[in-house]
Tab-separated table of C-alpha atoms in Angstrom:
chain	number	residue	atom	x	y	z
G	423	MET	CA	-40.892	-3.904	77.213
G	424	MET	CA	-39.160	-2.121	80.076
G	425	LYS	CA	-35.488	-1.767	80.142
G	426	LYS	CA	-33.801	-3.627	82.887
G	427	GLU	CA	-32.107	-1.308	85.560
G	428	CYS	CA	-28.918	-1.923	86.992
G	429	THR	CA	-27.352	-0.417	90.024
G	430	ALA	CA	-24.689	2.240	90.126
G	431	GLU	CA	-21.917	-0.132	91.262
G	432	MET	CA	-23.039	-2.614	88.617
G	433	ALA	CA	-22.916	-0.043	85.899
G	434	LEU	CA	-19.426	1.166	87.059
G	435	LEU	CA	-18.095	-2.426	86.808
G	436	LYS	CA	-19.510	-2.918	83.362
G	437	ALA	CA	-18.277	0.433	82.189
G	438	GLU	CA	-14.641	-0.414	83.579
G	439	ALA	CA	-14.719	-3.718	81.679
G	440	TYR	CA	-16.199	-2.107	78.624
G	441	CYS	CA	-13.400	0.491	78.580
G	442	SER	CA	-10.752	-2.014	79.307
G	443	ALA	CA	-11.536	-3.908	76.153
G	444	SER	CA	-10.986	-1.252	73.738
G	445	GLU	CA	-10.843	2.475	73.444
G	446	HIS	CA	-14.088	4.445	73.935
G	447	CYS	CA	-14.973	8.064	74.304
G	448	LYS	CA	-17.256	9.587	76.995
G	449	ASP	CA	-20.128	9.856	74.482
G	450	ASP	CA	-19.894	6.057	73.706
G	451	VAL	CA	-19.767	5.205	77.427
G	452	TYR	CA	-22.625	7.441	78.293
G	453	HIS	CA	-24.846	5.811	75.737
G	454	LYS	CA	-23.842	2.393	76.939
G	455	LEU	CA	-24.739	3.468	80.536
G	456	GLU	CA	-28.153	4.638	79.251
G	457	GLN	CA	-28.720	1.230	77.328
G	458	TRP	CA	-27.691	-0.587	80.610
G	459	GLY	CA	-30.249	1.175	82.647
G	460	ALA	CA	-27.834	2.962	84.834
G	461	PRO	CA	-29.313	5.385	87.209
G	462	LEU	CA	-29.306	8.875	85.588
G	463	SER	CA	-27.950	10.370	88.840
G	464	SER	CA	-24.845	8.123	88.737
G	465	ARG	CA	-23.914	8.491	85.120
G	466	ASP	CA	-21.835	11.495	85.374
G	467	THR	CA	-20.070	10.218	88.608
G	468	ILE	CA	-19.297	6.976	86.637
G	469	LEU	CA	-17.855	8.935	83.745
G	470	GLU	CA	-15.697	11.251	86.092
G	471	HIS	CA	-14.344	8.114	87.893
G	472	LEU	CA	-13.485	6.492	84.399
G	473	VAL	CA	-11.603	9.557	83.335
G	474	GLU	CA	-9.703	9.969	86.647
G	475	GLU	CA	-8.627	6.345	86.494
G	476	ARG	CA	-7.658	6.658	82.711
G	477	TYR	CA	-10.129	4.147	81.452
G	478	ILE	CA	-11.424	7.080	79.104
G	479	ASP	CA	-8.834	9.437	77.571
G	480	GLU	CA	-10.404	11.470	74.875
G	481	ARG	CA	-7.056	12.421	73.366
G	482	ARG	CA	-5.956	8.938	73.171
G	483	TYR	CA	-9.274	7.764	71.694
G	484	ALA	CA	-9.194	10.589	69.026
G	485	VAL	CA	-5.794	9.510	67.920
G	486	ALA	CA	-6.776	5.719	67.752
G	487	PHE	CA	-9.770	6.563	65.895
G	488	VAL	CA	-8.204	8.726	63.386
G	489	ARG	CA	-5.484	6.083	62.846
G	490	ASP	CA	-7.976	3.202	62.403
G	491	LYS	CA	-10.289	5.135	60.153
G	492	TYR	CA	-7.737	6.187	57.587
G	493	ARG	CA	-5.631	3.015	57.677
G	494	PHE	CA	-8.312	0.413	57.784
G	495	ASN	CA	-11.603	2.126	56.452
G	496	GLN	CA	-9.801	4.244	53.976
G	497	TRP	CA	-11.756	7.368	55.165
G	498	GLY	CA	-10.848	10.834	54.172
G	499	ARG	CA	-9.945	13.617	56.582
G	500	ILE	CA	-13.385	15.191	56.285
G	501	LYS	CA	-15.386	12.072	57.183
G	502	ILE	CA	-13.029	11.472	60.083
G	503	ALA	CA	-13.323	14.824	61.596
G	504	GLN	CA	-16.856	14.835	61.155
G	505	ALA	CA	-17.341	11.555	62.921
G	506	LEU	CA	-15.264	12.772	65.942
G	507	ARG	CA	-17.279	15.990	66.224
G	508	LEU	CA	-20.461	13.675	66.270
G	509	LYS	CA	-18.882	11.951	69.155
G	510	HIS	CA	-18.609	15.343	70.893
G	511	ILE	CA	-14.885	15.322	70.942
G	512	PRO	CA	-13.384	18.751	71.540
G	513	SER	CA	-12.330	20.604	68.390
G	514	ALA	CA	-8.806	21.111	69.829
G	515	LEU	CA	-8.459	17.279	70.201
G	516	VAL	CA	-9.816	16.700	66.766
G	517	SER	CA	-7.272	19.011	65.287
G	518	GLU	CA	-4.456	17.447	67.278
G	519	ALA	CA	-5.461	13.945	66.413
G	520	MET	CA	-5.852	14.853	62.705
G	521	ASP	CA	-2.184	16.269	62.755
G	522	GLU	CA	-1.013	12.739	63.691
G	523	ILE	CA	-1.910	11.517	60.131
G	524	ASP	CA	1.355	10.775	58.467
G	525	GLU	CA	1.567	12.574	55.039
G	526	ASP	CA	3.383	9.825	53.388
G	527	GLU	CA	0.938	7.258	54.439
G	528	TYR	CA	-2.043	9.556	53.591
G	529	LEU	CA	-0.630	9.690	50.033
G	530	PHE	CA	-0.802	5.978	50.028
G	531	ILE	CA	-4.324	6.156	50.921
G	532	LEU	CA	-5.025	8.505	48.065
G	533	SER	CA	-3.663	5.710	45.712
G	534	ILE	CA	-6.232	3.379	47.444
G	535	LEU	CA	-8.824	6.064	46.637
G	536	THR	CA	-7.664	5.991	42.994
G	537	ASP	CA	-8.096	2.154	43.014
G	538	LEU	CA	-11.641	2.510	44.671
G	539	LEU	CA	-12.497	4.926	41.911
G	540	ARG	CA	-11.327	2.544	39.205
G	541	LYS	CA	-13.394	-0.210	40.593
G	542	LYS	CA	-16.525	2.079	41.004
G	543	VAL	CA	-16.186	3.498	37.392
G	544	ARG	CA	-16.889	-0.168	36.064
G	545	SER	CA	-20.313	-0.204	37.833
G	546	VAL	CA	-21.350	3.525	37.218
G	547	LYS	CA	-24.090	3.946	34.577
G	548	ALA	CA	-23.893	7.265	32.978
G	549	ALA	CA	-24.889	8.874	29.597
G	550	THR	CA	-21.897	11.094	29.515
G	551	ASP	CA	-18.381	11.462	30.856
G	552	TYR	CA	-19.643	14.535	32.775
G	553	GLU	CA	-22.337	12.572	34.441
G	554	ARG	CA	-19.968	9.668	35.247
G	555	SER	CA	-17.488	12.209	36.811
G	556	GLY	CA	-20.163	13.722	39.024
G	557	LYS	CA	-21.205	10.265	40.278
G	558	LEU	CA	-17.593	9.418	41.070
G	559	ILE	CA	-17.034	12.708	42.863
G	560	ARG	CA	-19.943	12.095	44.873
G	561	PHE	CA	-18.856	8.525	45.734
G	562	ALA	CA	-15.458	9.707	46.772
G	563	ALA	CA	-16.868	12.705	48.657
G	564	GLY	CA	-18.866	10.183	50.714
G	565	HIS	CA	-15.672	8.577	51.860
G	566	GLY	CA	-14.594	12.006	53.225
G	567	TYR	CA	-12.136	13.172	50.667
G	568	ASP	CA	-11.938	16.789	49.776
G	569	MET	CA	-12.342	18.054	46.184
G	570	GLY	CA	-8.662	18.606	45.594
G	571	GLU	CA	-7.681	15.081	46.503
G	572	ILE	CA	-10.684	13.595	44.514
G	573	LEU	CA	-9.726	15.588	41.396
G	574	LEU	CA	-6.024	14.620	41.764
G	575	CYS	CA	-7.061	10.833	41.715
G	576	MET	CA	-9.374	11.246	38.843
G	577	LYS	CA	-6.757	12.980	36.976
G	578	ARG	CA	-4.219	10.070	37.739
G	579	MET	CA	-7.098	7.781	36.329
G	580	GLY	CA	-7.246	9.978	33.026
G	581	CYS	CA	-10.720	10.754	33.588
G	582	GLY	CA	-12.418	11.810	30.254
G	583	ASP	CA	-10.358	9.817	27.781
G	584	GLU	CA	-10.729	6.325	26.559
G	585	SER	CA	-8.554	4.616	29.267
G	586	PHE	CA	-11.343	5.828	31.702
G	587	GLU	CA	-13.989	3.679	30.113
């Protein structure tokens, strides 16, 4: 089935409405324009207009993305930064947005990681403590936490002794 084409004017109006509803980056909007069948020749012009009119602000987007992902999704710094890079956010903006993470709040998130690990340990099937630790480390790394944070949380849990069972 052919994708329905829309005019440049129609795509611009849809893009303005899309950006007004929530924060989006240029990459998100470009993919939407593609999905809507906007003419290839007008996509860059539409994006420029959206940036000029402040419908799109990559810095504002990056800060909101970081805040939401670490507060609501309990993602670690590594996963957040990687997700922003996949959206083609410039490295300087990624660093700037990551600096916005409040250290006290991030320590609270680490306590959430400890709780996640405590819940996960109940469902992990492993023959040895070493194997169980490896599985928990992979689980936490998948959430974007670095090895130091993971080991800190596992130490808090008393990983390796009877309380870990």
